[in-house]
Short mmCIF file of C-alpha atoms in Angstrom, two decimals:
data_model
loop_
_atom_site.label_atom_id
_atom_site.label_comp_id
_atom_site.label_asym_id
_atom_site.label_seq_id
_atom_site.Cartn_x
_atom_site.Cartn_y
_atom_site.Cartn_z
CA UNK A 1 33.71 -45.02 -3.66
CA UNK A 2 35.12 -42.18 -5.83
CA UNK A 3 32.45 -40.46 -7.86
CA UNK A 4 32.51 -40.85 -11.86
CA UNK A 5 33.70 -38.45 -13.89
CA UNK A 6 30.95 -37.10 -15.75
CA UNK A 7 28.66 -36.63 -12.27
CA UNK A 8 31.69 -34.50 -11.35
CA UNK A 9 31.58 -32.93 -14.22
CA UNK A 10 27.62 -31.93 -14.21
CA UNK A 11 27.60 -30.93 -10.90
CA UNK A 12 30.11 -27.97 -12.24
CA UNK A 13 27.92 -27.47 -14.81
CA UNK A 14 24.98 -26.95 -12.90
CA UNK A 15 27.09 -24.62 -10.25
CA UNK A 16 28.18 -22.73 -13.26
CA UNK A 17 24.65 -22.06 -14.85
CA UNK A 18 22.78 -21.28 -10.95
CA UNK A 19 25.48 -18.71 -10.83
CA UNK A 20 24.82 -16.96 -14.30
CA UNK A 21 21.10 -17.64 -13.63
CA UNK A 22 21.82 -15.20 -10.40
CA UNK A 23 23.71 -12.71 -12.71
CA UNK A 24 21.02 -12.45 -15.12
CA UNK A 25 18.16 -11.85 -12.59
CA UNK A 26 20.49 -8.86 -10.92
CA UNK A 27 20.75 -7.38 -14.32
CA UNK A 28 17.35 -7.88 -15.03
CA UNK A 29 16.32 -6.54 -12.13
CA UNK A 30 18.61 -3.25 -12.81
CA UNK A 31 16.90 -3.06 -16.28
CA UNK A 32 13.40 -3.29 -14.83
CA UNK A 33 14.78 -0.23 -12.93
CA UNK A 34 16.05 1.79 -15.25
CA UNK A 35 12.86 1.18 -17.33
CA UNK A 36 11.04 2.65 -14.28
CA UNK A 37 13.09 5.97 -14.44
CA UNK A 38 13.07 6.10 -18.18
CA UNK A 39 9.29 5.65 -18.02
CA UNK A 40 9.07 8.42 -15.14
CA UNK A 41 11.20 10.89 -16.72
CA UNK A 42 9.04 10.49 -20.09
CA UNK A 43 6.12 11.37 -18.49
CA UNK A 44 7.49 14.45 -17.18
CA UNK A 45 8.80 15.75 -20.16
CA UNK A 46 5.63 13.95 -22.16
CA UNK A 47 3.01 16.26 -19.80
CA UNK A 48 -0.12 15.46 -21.54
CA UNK A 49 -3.96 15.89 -20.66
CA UNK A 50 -3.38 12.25 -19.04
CA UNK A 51 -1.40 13.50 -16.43
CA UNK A 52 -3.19 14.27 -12.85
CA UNK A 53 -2.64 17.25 -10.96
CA UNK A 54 -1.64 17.27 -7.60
CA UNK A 55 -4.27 17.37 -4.98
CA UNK A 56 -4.31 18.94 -1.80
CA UNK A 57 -5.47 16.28 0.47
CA UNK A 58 -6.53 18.75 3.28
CA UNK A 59 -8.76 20.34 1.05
CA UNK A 60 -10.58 17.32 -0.42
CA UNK A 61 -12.92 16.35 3.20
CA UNK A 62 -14.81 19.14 5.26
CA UNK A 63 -14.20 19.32 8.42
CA UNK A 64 -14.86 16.17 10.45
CA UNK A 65 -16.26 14.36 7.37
CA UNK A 66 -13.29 12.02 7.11
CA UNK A 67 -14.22 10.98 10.90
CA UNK A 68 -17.60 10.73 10.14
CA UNK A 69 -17.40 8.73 6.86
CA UNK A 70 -14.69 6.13 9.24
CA UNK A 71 -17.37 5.77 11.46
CA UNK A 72 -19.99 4.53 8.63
CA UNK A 73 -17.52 2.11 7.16
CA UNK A 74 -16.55 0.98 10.76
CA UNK A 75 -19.80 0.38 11.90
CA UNK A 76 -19.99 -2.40 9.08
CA UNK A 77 -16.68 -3.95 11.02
CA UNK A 78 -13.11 -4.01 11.55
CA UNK A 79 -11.07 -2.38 9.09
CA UNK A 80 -7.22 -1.87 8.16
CA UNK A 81 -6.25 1.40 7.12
CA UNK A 82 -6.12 1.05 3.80
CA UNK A 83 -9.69 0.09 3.10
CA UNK A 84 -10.11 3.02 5.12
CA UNK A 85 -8.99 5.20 2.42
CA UNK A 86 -9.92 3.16 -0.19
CA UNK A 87 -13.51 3.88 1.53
CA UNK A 88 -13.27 7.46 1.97
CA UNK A 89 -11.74 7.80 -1.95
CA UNK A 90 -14.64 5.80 -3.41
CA UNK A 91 -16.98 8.40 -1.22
CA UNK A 92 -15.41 11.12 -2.58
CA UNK A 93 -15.55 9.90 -6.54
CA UNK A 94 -11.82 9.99 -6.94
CA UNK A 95 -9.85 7.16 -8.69
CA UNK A 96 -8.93 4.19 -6.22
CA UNK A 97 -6.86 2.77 -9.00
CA UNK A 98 -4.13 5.64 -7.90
CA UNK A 99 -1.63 4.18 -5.58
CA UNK A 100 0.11 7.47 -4.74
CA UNK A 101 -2.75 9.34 -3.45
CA UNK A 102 -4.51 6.20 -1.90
CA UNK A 103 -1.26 6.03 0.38
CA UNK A 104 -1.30 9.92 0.85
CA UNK A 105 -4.87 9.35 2.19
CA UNK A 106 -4.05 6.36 4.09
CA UNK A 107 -0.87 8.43 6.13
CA UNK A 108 -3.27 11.63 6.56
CA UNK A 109 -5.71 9.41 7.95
CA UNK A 110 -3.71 7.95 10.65
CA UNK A 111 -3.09 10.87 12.41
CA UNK A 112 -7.27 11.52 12.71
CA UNK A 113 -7.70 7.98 13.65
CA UNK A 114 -4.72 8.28 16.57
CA UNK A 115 -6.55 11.12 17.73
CA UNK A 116 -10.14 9.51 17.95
CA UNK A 117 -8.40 6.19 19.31
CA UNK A 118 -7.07 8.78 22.23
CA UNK A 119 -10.75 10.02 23.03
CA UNK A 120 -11.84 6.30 23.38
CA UNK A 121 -14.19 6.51 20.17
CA UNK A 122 -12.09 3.93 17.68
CA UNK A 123 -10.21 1.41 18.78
CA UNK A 124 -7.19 0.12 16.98
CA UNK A 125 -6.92 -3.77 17.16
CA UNK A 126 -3.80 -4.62 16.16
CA UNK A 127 -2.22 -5.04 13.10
CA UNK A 128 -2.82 -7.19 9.71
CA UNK A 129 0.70 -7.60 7.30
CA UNK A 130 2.04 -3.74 9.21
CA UNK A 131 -0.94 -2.07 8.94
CA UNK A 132 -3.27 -0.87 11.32
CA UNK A 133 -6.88 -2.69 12.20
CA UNK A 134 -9.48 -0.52 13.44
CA UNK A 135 -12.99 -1.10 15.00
CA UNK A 136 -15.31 1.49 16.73
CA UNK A 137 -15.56 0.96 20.34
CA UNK A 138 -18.32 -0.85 22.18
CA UNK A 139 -20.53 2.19 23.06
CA UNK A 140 -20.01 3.48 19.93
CA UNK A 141 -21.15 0.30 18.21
CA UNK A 142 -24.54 0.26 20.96
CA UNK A 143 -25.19 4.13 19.98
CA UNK A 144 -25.16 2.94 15.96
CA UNK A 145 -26.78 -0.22 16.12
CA UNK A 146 -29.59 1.34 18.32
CA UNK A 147 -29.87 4.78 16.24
#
């Protein structure tokens, strides 16, 4: 049975918009980037009291206190690596709402972790949505719980 006209017709139609709907959200998404860089570059050339200085993450924990404040928040239970940092910032008083030095803290961190997870003190269990789940390990967890 041949197909009437005016379905024929719609169906073009409705090819015709999806594909302008696809244009659209490809130039939309371009805007939304440029935006972003516009944004960026104003707040470079806009540098205000609003703007945070850069921190030196090495200098922010003594040493071994980013070990020992893992351990505290581990002892509570499995975590990923970023609550981790998202711990350790909120120990610290500095502002968890900042992505960029949350992640700074959260790639620092991973090397520590490694290096405990090597001497048999954390254990890393995996990983939740690509990042890493860590727990202390058994004795550790008797020495706490009995302490």
């Amino acid at each position: 049975m041949a197909e009437i006209r005016t379905v024929t017709t719609l169906r073009r139609k409705r090819d015709e918009i999806i594909s302008v709907i696809k244009l659209y959200e490809r130039q939309l998404e371009q805007a939304r980037a440029d935006l972003a860089h516009v944004s960026a570059a104003m707040r470079i050339f806009d540098a205000g009291e609003d703007v945070k200085p850069y921190i030196d993450i090495h200098r922010i924990f003594k040493r071994t206190e980013k070990i020992a404040l893992c351990r505290e928040a581990l002892a509570e239970g499995p975590m990923t690596t970023k609550d981790l940092a998202l711990f350790l910032m909120r120990k610290k008083g500095l502002d968890t709402g900042d992505k960029v030095l949350a992640k700074a803290i959260a790639n620092n961190l991973i090397h520590s972790l490694r290096m405990q997870a090597s001497r048999g003190r954390i254990v890393m269990d995996g990983k939740r949505k690509g990042v890493c789940v860590w727990r202390l390990a058994e004795t550790r967890q008797l020495e706490l719980a009995t302490a």
